Amino acid sequence: MTEHDKTPSGPRNVIHIGMGSSERLVALQDLDAGKLILIEAEAAQAATLARQAVNRTELHVIHAAIGPVDGAAKLQCWNLARLNSLHEPTPLLHTLFPGLRLKDRQSVPVLTPDQLGARIDEIEGTGGIAPPLHLILEVPGHELATLQAWKAADLLERTDQIELHAPEDILYVGALPRSDLEDWLVAEGFSVTSQDTEDPDWTILHLRIDRTVRALSRAEVRIAELTALSTTRDAALKAAEDRATRFEKALVDAKAAAETQAKALTERNTALKASEDRATTFEKALAETKAAAETQAKALAERDTALKASEDRAATFEKALAEAKAAAEIQAKALAERDATLKASADRAATFEKALADAKAKAETQAKALAERDTALKASEDRAATFEKELADAKAAAEIQAKALAERDATLKASEDRAATFEKALAETKAAAETQTKALAERNATLKASEDRATTFEKELADAKAKAETHAKALAERDTALKASEDRAATFEKALTEAKAKAETQAKALAERDTALKASEGRATTFEKALADAKAKTEAKEKSLAALRDRNAQLADDVQRSLFDQRKLAQDLGFAVRVQERLDTDLRDLRGQYTQLLTTKQQQENLLRQLTPRLQRAAEELQALSVGTSTTSQIRKPVADPASIEATSKRSGGSQRSKRKG
């Protein structure tokens, strides 16, 4: 679910503050709504929205921000437009959005609550915006100020739905987190119907007016008013009782005979007034209780409907969760089968690797014996050793590549192809080992003759070194410097020329050495050919390795896709679990509220049952008092003094009120 998936429904007027781009405009226009009012602070976006509102009577755009004081404010425009705000950012905002940078600071007009209400009600052709209103709020960092202005303009009373986009933490200086904003709206009589947490750092709350809470709040205010009125009436009653007492004391001296009647009349009048007050209070309380009971019954019906919808949604999520779990089990089973196949392939590859390593060890042993034989010739030794070193390097590279190939093969799905590759490599290595064995036998025969000649060469070289140390040094430097076959031969020839110039007696020895070098060159040629063959094999293995790498890359992509699908499935399962938990919480809350409503209803019914007999008794007392007053007036007419006149007036007034009551 994206942040614009949820749209209001029903014939209502929608007011969107901080809409930004027009991406959601199409979804809002599809609503069966009366008016669509967009309030945008950023100048370019407001102009774009205004162009789309041309010749459309249902769409209106206001370029302004909302605040307590009119004038202008600075809007910070970021490279991420939905983060534009009138407030300075905190470091946490840059932490959550790396690469965030400020693009511009715009001066925007600010509307006060009165100006906001006037602008909305004065929109041409509206005749005032009638409730219900649906408020959508996307003003980062400025949420509370906008809500307070909305309330001050008496628009919150006309709003029944609110969609609030708010961060979980304080991302702007002076702002409030989502939880505090939610508490503020709940205190104003709204309740959260749903929340979108696709972005865990930026929640979207959907709230609806809770008429039960609002009715209870108004009832509490009415109770407080009635309590104050009762206190006032008690004070007036006390004053009247004091006045009656003073009149009774004055009448003691003037009218001893009428004392009993006057006192009785005073008491009756007092009781009558108290009964009338109580009856009025009971009637008002009864009317208010009935109204509250009707409101609660209506709210209870709405809650039952919402509860049924929540239960249906919970059933849908449970079904989706079961399907997701089944898919996860199937994937887990397939993954286990693939792991078993890979393990079997790895075991078979390890067997071939061991056989290949044994063959290579045998070849390396033969090469080492060949190198030891070649060391008999000092001049040939370095050159042959160099070629052997290059051949050993090539073999080592081939071994490394073969090892890498084996490691790649271990991850391949088709174990038969990998086994065939290893078998081919093993056959080639065995053939190379047989060739080296044959060449070793031939070299041994050649080396036997070379060793005899090398003994003579070494003796002559020792004499030459004693006679010409410079020539020996040049010869040693030449032997050390040879890298390639042609370079080494040139170095030997140059050294031999210099040696002949310095010591002619060494000419014969140098000639014999050149002959030995020529034989060594033949061996070097053989080594070069073997090296070329090894390089050719290496290139073939590299091609095979490249193909295996491609297959391995494809397999890795498949594994990555499987892992991504598995992670996506886990995320979907987690989301479904969170939704189920939220639905369970909502269901428990609804059940708790339903229980509270039933308890309140039962208490009110008990109160009505208690009030009914009291009201009946009050009516009977009023009727009896009315009859007694009429009888007394017919039997006795009191003396026309001030006290009797006042008592008569009270009695007459009480009788008339009783008759009106009747």
Coordinates of C-alpha atoms in Angstrom, one line a residue, residues 292-294 296-297 594-608:
A292 CA -27.9 9.9 25.2
A293 CA -29.5 6.4 25.0
E294 CA -30.6 7.0 21.4
Q296 CA -25.4 5.4 22.1
A297 CA -27.8 2.9 20.4
Y594 CA -19.2 -2.4 23.4
T595 CA -19.1 -3.7 26.9
Q596 CA -18.7 -0.2 28.3
L597 CA -21.7 0.9 26.3
L598 CA -23.8 -2.0 27.5
T599 CA -22.8 -1.1 31.1
T600 CA -23.6 2.6 30.6
K601 CA -27.0 1.6 29.0
Q602 CA -27.8 -0.7 31.9
Q603 CA -26.9 2.1 34.4
Q604 CA -29.1 4.6 32.6
E605 CA -32.0 2.1 32.5
N606 CA -31.5 1.5 36.2
L607 CA -31.6 5.3 36.7
L608 CA -34.8 5.6 34.7

